[in-house]
Coordinates of N, CA and C in Angstrom, one line a residue:
M1 N 29.2 8.3 6.0 CA 28.5 7.2 5.6 C 28.9 7.0 4.4
N2 N 29.5 6.1 3.7 CA 30.2 6.4 2.4 C 28.7 5.4 1.6
K3 N 28.6 5.9 0.1 CA 27.6 5.6 -0.3 C 27.4 4.0 -0.9
S4 N 28.5 3.2 -1.0 CA 28.3 1.6 -1.1 C 27.8 1.1 0.2
S5 N 28.0 1.8 1.2 CA 27.4 1.3 2.6 C 26.2 1.5 2.7
H6 N 25.6 2.8 2.1 CA 24.1 3.1 2.2 C 23.0 2.2 1.3
L7 N 21.9 2.0 2.2 CA 20.8 1.0 1.8 C 19.5 1.8 1.0
P8 N 19.8 2.1 -0.2 CA 18.7 2.9 -0.7 C 17.5 2.2 -0.4
I9 N 16.2 3.3 -0.2 CA 14.7 2.7 -0.3 C 14.2 1.9 -1.1
A10 N 13.6 1.1 -1.2 CA 13.0 0.3 -1.7 C 11.5 0.7 -2.2
L11 N 11.3 0.9 -3.2 CA 10.1 1.6 -4.0 C 9.4 0.4 -5.0
W12 N 8.6 1.1 -5.2 CA 7.9 0.5 -6.5 C 7.9 1.9 -7.3
N13 N 8.6 1.7 -8.7 CA 8.5 2.5 -9.5 C 7.2 3.4 -9.6
P14 N 7.2 4.8 -9.3 CA 6.0 5.4 -9.4 C 5.4 5.4 -10.8
L15 N 6.3 5.7 -11.9 CA 5.6 5.8 -13.1 C 4.8 4.6 -13.8
W16 N 5.8 3.5 -13.4 CA 5.1 2.4 -13.5 C 3.7 1.8 -12.9
T17 N 3.5 2.4 -11.6 CA 2.2 2.4 -10.8 C 1.1 3.4 -11.6
I18 N 1.4 3.8 -12.2 CA 0.3 4.8 -13.0 C 0.0 3.8 -14.4
I19 N 1.0 3.4 -15.2 CA 0.7 2.9 -16.3 C 0.0 1.5 -16.0
W20 N 0.6 1.0 -15.1 CA -0.1 -0.8 -14.9 C -1.5 -0.4 -14.3
S21 N -1.9 0.7 -13.7 CA -3.1 1.1 -13.0 C -4.0 1.4 -14.1
F22 N -3.7 1.6 -15.5 CA -4.5 1.7 -16.3 C -5.5 0.4 -16.6
L23 N -4.3 -0.8 -16.3 CA -5.1 -2.0 -16.7 C -5.6 -2.5 -15.4
F24 N -5.1 -2.0 -14.0 CA -5.6 -3.0 -13.0 C -6.2 -2.1 -12.0
T25 N -6.6 -0.9 -12.4 CA -7.5 0.0 -11.8 C -6.7 1.1 -11.0
P26 N -7.0 2.1 -11.0 CA -6.2 3.2 -10.0 C -6.4 2.4 -8.1
I27 N -7.0 1.5 -8.3 CA -6.9 1.1 -6.8 C -5.7 0.5 -6.8
F28 N -5.4 0.0 -7.8 CA -3.8 -0.8 -7.8 C -2.5 -0.1 -7.3
G29 N -2.7 1.3 -8.4 CA -1.9 2.3 -8.5 C -1.5 2.9 -7.3
A30 N -2.9 3.2 -6.6 CA -3.0 4.1 -5.1 C -2.3 3.0 -4.0
F31 N -2.9 1.9 -3.8 CA -2.2 1.0 -3.1 C -0.7 0.9 -2.7
L32 N -0.3 0.5 -4.1 CA 1.5 0.5 -4.5 C 1.8 2.1 -3.9
Q33 N 1.5 3.1 -4.4 CA 1.8 4.5 -4.1 C 1.7 4.3 -2.6
R34 N 0.3 4.0 -1.8 CA 0.3 4.4 -0.7 C 1.6 3.7 0.1
T35 N 1.9 2.6 -0.2 CA 3.0 1.8 0.2 C 4.3 2.6 0.1
N36 N 4.4 3.1 -0.7 CA 5.8 3.9 -1.2 C 6.0 5.1 -0.2
W37 N 4.7 5.8 -0.2 CA 4.5 7.1 0.7 C 4.9 6.7 2.2
S38 N 4.2 5.4 2.6 CA 4.8 5.2 3.8 C 6.0 4.7 4.0
D39 N 6.7 3.9 3.2 CA 8.2 4.0 3.2 C 9.0 5.3 3.6
M40 N 8.1 6.0 2.5 CA 9.1 7.4 2.4 C 8.8 8.5 4.0
G41 N 8.2 8.1 4.3 CA 8.0 8.6 5.7 C 6.8 9.6 5.7
E42 N 5.9 9.7 4.9 CA 4.8 10.8 4.5 C 3.4 10.5 4.4
A43 N 3.0 10.8 6.0 CA 1.8 10.4 6.3 C 0.6 10.8 6.0
D44 N 0.8 12.5 5.4 CA -0.6 13.2 4.6 C -0.7 12.2 3.2
E45 N 0.2 12.0 2.7 CA 0.4 11.4 1.4 C -0.3 10.1 1.6
T46 N 0.0 9.5 2.4 CA -0.4 7.6 2.9 C -1.7 7.7 2.8
S47 N -2.0 8.6 3.7 CA -3.8 8.9 3.7 C -4.5 9.1 2.5
T48 N -4.0 10.3 1.9 CA -4.4 10.4 0.6 C -4.7 9.2 -0.3
C49 N -3.8 8.4 -0.4 CA -3.4 7.3 -1.1 C -4.8 6.2 -1.0
G50 N -5.0 6.2 0.7 CA -5.8 5.3 0.9 C -7.1 5.9 1.1
L51 N -7.1 6.9 0.7 CA -8.7 7.5 0.3 C -8.6 7.2 -0.9
W52 N -7.9 7.2 -1.9 CA -8.0 6.7 -3.2 C -8.4 5.4 -3.9
V53 N -7.4 4.4 -2.7 CA -8.0 3.2 -2.9 C -9.5 2.7 -2.5
F54 N -10.2 3.6 -1.5 CA -11.3 3.6 -0.8 C -12.3 3.9 -2.1
L55 N -12.0 5.1 -2.7 CA -13.1 5.7 -3.6 C -12.8 4.8 -5.0
G56 N -11.6 4.2 -5.2 CA -11.8 3.0 -6.2 C -12.6 2.1 -6.4
F57 N -12.8 1.6 -5.0 CA -13.6 0.3 -4.4 C -14.8 1.0 -4.6
V58 N -15.2 2.1 -4.2 CA -16.7 2.9 -4.4 C -17.1 3.1 -5.8
Y59 N -16.0 3.2 -6.3 CA -16.7 3.7 -8.1 C -16.6 2.0 -8.9
M60 N -16.0 1.1 -8.5 CA -16.0 -0.3 -9.3 C -17.4 -0.8 -8.8
G61 N -17.6 -0.6 -7.3 CA -18.8 -1.7 -7.2 C -20.0 -0.7 -7.3
G62 N -19.9 0.8 -7.3 CA -21.1 1.2 -7.9 C -21.5 1.4 -9.3
Y63 N -20.3 1.2 -10.1 CA -20.7 1.0 -11.6 C -21.3 -0.3 -11.5
L64 N -20.9 -1.6 -10.7 CA -21.3 -2.7 -10.9 C -22.4 -2.9 -10.9
F65 N -23.1 -2.7 -9.6 CA -24.5 -2.6 -9.5 C -25.4 -1.6 -10.2
A66 N -24.8 -0.3 -10.6 CA -25.8 0.7 -11.5 C -25.7 0.1 -13.0
E67 N -24.8 -0.5 -13.5 CA -24.8 -0.8 -14.8 C -26.0 -1.5 -15.3
P68 N -26.5 -2.3 -14.7 CA -28.0 -3.1 -15.7 C -29.2 -2.0 -15.7
W69 N -28.8 -0.8 -15.2 CA -30.0 0.4 -15.0 C -29.8 1.4 -15.6
L70 N -28.4 1.7 -16.5 CA -28.2 2.8 -17.1 C -29.1 2.8 -18.6
P71 N -29.4 3.8 -18.9 CA -30.2 3.7 -20.1 C -29.4 3.8 -21.2
E72 N -30.2 3.1 -22.3 CA -29.7 2.8 -23.4 C -29.1 4.1 -24.3
S73 N -28.2 4.0 -25.1 CA -28.2 4.8 -26.1 C -26.9 4.4 -27.0
E74 N -26.6 5.3 -27.7 CA -25.4 4.6 -29.1 C -24.3 4.7 -28.1
F75 N -24.2 5.4 -27.0 CA -23.0 5.5 -26.3 C -23.0 4.5 -25.3
S76 N -23.9 3.5 -25.0 CA -23.9 2.9 -23.7 C -23.1 1.8 -23.6
E77 N -22.1 1.6 -24.8 CA -21.2 0.8 -24.9 C -19.8 1.6 -24.2
F78 N -20.0 2.3 -24.3 CA -18.8 3.4 -24.0 C -18.8 4.1 -22.2
Y79 N -20.1 3.7 -21.6 CA -20.3 4.2 -20.1 C -18.8 3.8 -19.3
F80 N -18.5 2.6 -19.5 CA -17.8 2.0 -18.3 C -16.4 2.7 -18.8
F81 N -15.9 2.8 -19.8 CA -14.6 3.1 -20.4 C -14.2 4.6 -20.3
G82 N -15.6 5.5 -20.6 CA -15.7 6.4 -20.3 C -15.6 7.1 -18.9
S83 N -16.6 6.4 -18.1 CA -16.1 6.9 -16.8 C -14.9 6.4 -15.8
Y84 N -14.3 5.2 -16.3 CA -13.3 4.8 -15.9 C -12.2 5.9 -16.0
L85 N -12.1 6.3 -17.3 CA -11.0 7.6 -17.8 C -11.1 8.4 -17.4
I86 N -12.2 8.9 -16.7 CA -12.2 10.1 -16.0 C -11.8 9.8 -14.5
V87 N -11.9 8.7 -14.0 CA -11.5 8.5 -12.5 C -10.1 8.2 -12.6
Y88 N -9.6 7.3 -13.7 CA -8.1 7.5 -14.0 C -7.3 8.5 -14.0
I89 N -7.4 9.5 -14.8 CA -7.2 10.8 -14.9 C -7.2 11.8 -13.6
L90 N -8.5 11.9 -12.9 CA -8.3 12.2 -11.8 C -7.3 11.5 -10.7
W91 N -6.9 10.4 -10.6 CA -6.3 10.0 -9.8 C -5.0 10.3 -10.0
I92 N -4.8 10.1 -11.5 CA -3.3 11.0 -12.0 C -3.2 12.1 -11.2
V93 N -4.2 13.0 -11.8 CA -3.7 14.5 -11.7 C -3.8 14.9 -10.2
T94 N -4.5 14.0 -9.1 CA -4.8 14.6 -8.1 C -3.5 14.1 -7.0
S95 N -3.1 12.8 -7.4 CA -2.4 12.1 -6.6 C -0.9 11.3 -7.4
G96 N -1.6 10.6 -8.0 CA -0.5 9.7 -8.9 C 0.8 10.4 -9.3
W97 N 0.6 11.4 -9.8 CA 1.8 11.9 -10.4 C 2.7 12.6 -9.4
K98 N 2.0 13.1 -8.4 CA 2.7 13.9 -7.4 C 4.0 12.9 -7.0
Q99 N 3.7 11.7 -6.8 CA 4.9 11.0 -6.5 C 5.9 10.6 -7.5
V100 N 5.6 10.6 -8.7 CA 6.8 10.6 -9.6 C 7.6 11.7 -9.4
K101 N 6.7 13.0 -9.4 CA 7.8 14.3 -9.1 C 8.6 13.8 -7.6
A102 N 7.9 13.6 -6.9 CA 8.7 13.4 -5.1 C 9.7 12.4 -5.3
V103 N 9.5 11.3 -6.3 CA 10.6 10.5 -6.1 C 11.7 10.9 -6.9
K104 N 11.5 11.5 -8.0 CA 12.6 11.6 -9.2 C 13.5 12.7 -8.2
E105 N 12.8 13.9 -7.4 CA 13.4 14.8 -6.6 C 14.2 14.5 -5.4
R106 N 13.4 13.5 -4.9 CA 14.1 13.0 -3.5 C 15.4 12.2 -3.6
Y107 N 15.1 11.1 -4.6 CA 15.8 10.1 -5.0 C 16.8 9.8 -6.3
G108 N 16.2 10.6 -7.4 CA 16.6 10.2 -8.5 C 16.0 8.9 -9.2
D109 N 17.1 8.1 -9.6 CA 17.1 6.7 -10.0 C 17.6 6.1 -9.1
D110 N 18.0 6.5 -7.6 CA 18.9 5.8 -6.6 C 18.0 5.6 -5.5
Y111 N 17.3 4.6 -5.9 CA 16.6 3.6 -4.8 C 16.2 2.1 -5.5
H112 N 16.1 1.1 -4.4 CA 16.1 -0.3 -5.3 C 14.5 -0.1 -5.4
H113 N 14.5 -0.6 -6.9 CA 13.2 -0.7 -7.5 C 12.7 -2.1 -7.0
K114 N 11.6 -2.1 -6.5 CA 11.0 -3.5 -5.9 C 10.3 -4.3 -7.5
L115 N 10.2 -5.7 -7.2 CA 9.9 -6.8 -8.5 C 8.3 -6.5 -8.7
W116 N 7.8 -6.4 -9.4 CA 7.0 -6.5 -10.1 C 5.8 -7.7 -10.0
G117 N 6.5 -9.0 -9.9 CA 5.6 -10.2 -10.0 C 4.6 -10.4 -9.2
K118 N 4.8 -10.1 -7.8 CA 3.7 -10.3 -6.9 C 2.6 -9.3 -7.3
P119 N 2.9 -8.2 -7.4 CA 1.7 -7.0 -7.8 C 0.9 -7.2 -8.8
I120 N 1.9 -7.8 -9.7 CA 0.8 -7.8 -11.2 C -0.1 -9.3 -11.2
M121 N 0.7 -10.2 -10.5 CA -0.5 -11.2 -9.9 C -1.5 -11.2 -9.1
L122 N -1.3 -10.2 -8.0 CA -2.4 -9.9 -7.5 C -3.6 -9.2 -8.0
G123 N -2.7 -8.0 -9.2 CA -3.6 -7.3 -9.6 C -4.7 -7.9 -10.8
A124 N -4.0 -8.9 -11.0 CA -4.6 -10.3 -12.1 C -5.7 -10.6 -11.5
A125 N -5.8 -11.0 -10.2 CA -6.2 -11.8 -9.5 C -7.7 -11.1 -9.1
G126 N -7.4 -9.8 -8.9 CA -8.3 -9.0 -8.3 C -9.3 -8.3 -9.6
L127 N -8.6 -8.1 -10.8 CA -9.4 -8.6 -12.0 C -10.2 -9.7 -12.2
L128 N -10.0 -10.7 -12.2 CA -10.6 -11.9 -12.3 C -11.9 -11.8 -11.2
L129 N -11.3 -11.5 -9.8 CA -12.5 -11.7 -8.8 C -13.3 -10.8 -9.3
W130 N -13.3 -9.4 -9.6 CA -14.2 -8.2 -10.1 C -15.1 -8.8 -11.1
M131 N -14.6 -9.4 -12.4 CA -15.4 -10.2 -13.3 C -16.0 -11.4 -12.9
A132 N -15.5 -11.8 -11.7 CA -16.4 -13.2 -11.2 C -17.6 -12.5 -10.4
I133 N -17.3 -11.7 -9.5 CA -18.5 -11.0 -9.2 C -19.5 -10.4 -9.9
S134 N -18.9 -9.5 -10.9 CA -20.1 -9.0 -12.2 C -20.7 -10.1 -12.9
L135 N -20.2 -11.3 -13.2 CA -20.9 -12.2 -13.7 C -21.9 -13.0 -12.9
T136 N -21.7 -13.2 -11.7 CA -22.3 -13.8 -10.8 C -23.7 -12.8 -10.4
Y137 N -23.7 -11.4 -10.4 CA -24.3 -10.4 -9.9 C -25.4 -10.3 -11.0
I138 N -24.9 -10.5 -12.6 CA -25.8 -10.4 -13.8 C -26.9 -11.4 -13.8
I139 N -26.3 -12.6 -13.6 CA -26.8 -13.9 -13.7 C -27.7 -14.0 -12.8
G140 N -27.6 -13.6 -11.4 CA -28.3 -13.3 -10.2 C -29.5 -12.7 -10.7
L141 N -29.5 -11.6 -11.1 CA -30.4 -10.7 -11.7 C -31.2 -11.1 -12.7
L142 N -31.0 -12.0 -14.0 CA -31.6 -12.5 -14.8 C -32.0 -13.6 -14.0
A143 N -31.7 -14.6 -13.2 CA -32.1 -15.7 -12.6 C -33.6 -15.5 -11.6
S144 N -33.6 -14.0 -11.2 CA -34.4 -13.5 -10.4 C -35.7 -13.1 -10.5
G145 N -35.4 -12.6 -12.2 CA -36.2 -12.0 -13.0 C -36.3 -10.4 -13.0
I146 N -35.1 -10.1 -11.8 CA -35.1 -8.5 -11.8 C -35.3 -7.4 -13.0
I147 N -33.8 -8.1 -13.6 CA -34.2 -7.7 -15.0 C -34.1 -9.2 -16.4
S148 N -34.2 -8.5 -17.4 CA -34.9 -9.8 -18.3 C -33.3 -9.8 -19.6
A149 N -33.3 -10.4 -20.2 CA -32.4 -10.8 -21.1 C -31.9 -9.8 -21.9
D150 N -33.3 -9.1 -22.2 CA -33.2 -8.4 -23.6 C -32.7 -7.0 -23.0
I151 N -32.3 -6.8 -21.9 CA -31.9 -5.7 -21.3 C -30.1 -5.9 -21.4
V152 N -30.0 -7.1 -21.3 CA -28.8 -7.1 -21.1 C -27.8 -7.4 -22.5
K153 N -26.8 -6.5 -22.6 CA -26.3 -6.2 -24.1 C -25.3 -7.4 -24.4
P154 N -25.4 -7.6 -25.6 CA -24.1 -9.0 -25.6 C -22.9 -8.7 -25.5

């Protein structure tokens, strides 16, 4: 089979899945890398990425519901960013970077790079949905009297 008739595999660039995941959460990157691993025929890695998608939802949902009850301190403005950074780095170290190396070793740059328009739009929609759920949750807690406005940070 000559090189010109060879159809390379179509993947999202794994390095860019990591970069975009800083903005759109490791859920975004793990889902796209899960798709890549599946297309590459790697069932174990596909499962690992699926686990990271699940863990990402658990983290985001858990933080959302726990945040109003976290203790006040001079660092309370950084609770989310600090914990998010830990989750993001753990994902990169345990799963995300593995695909960067595997794609580089297996294909180099000889693969079809999938376009980013649809995933970025879906990532942005996911962020907007998460913000809407967060706002609705806080307004519900305030309206029901479960928390008072002096607890909510400006």
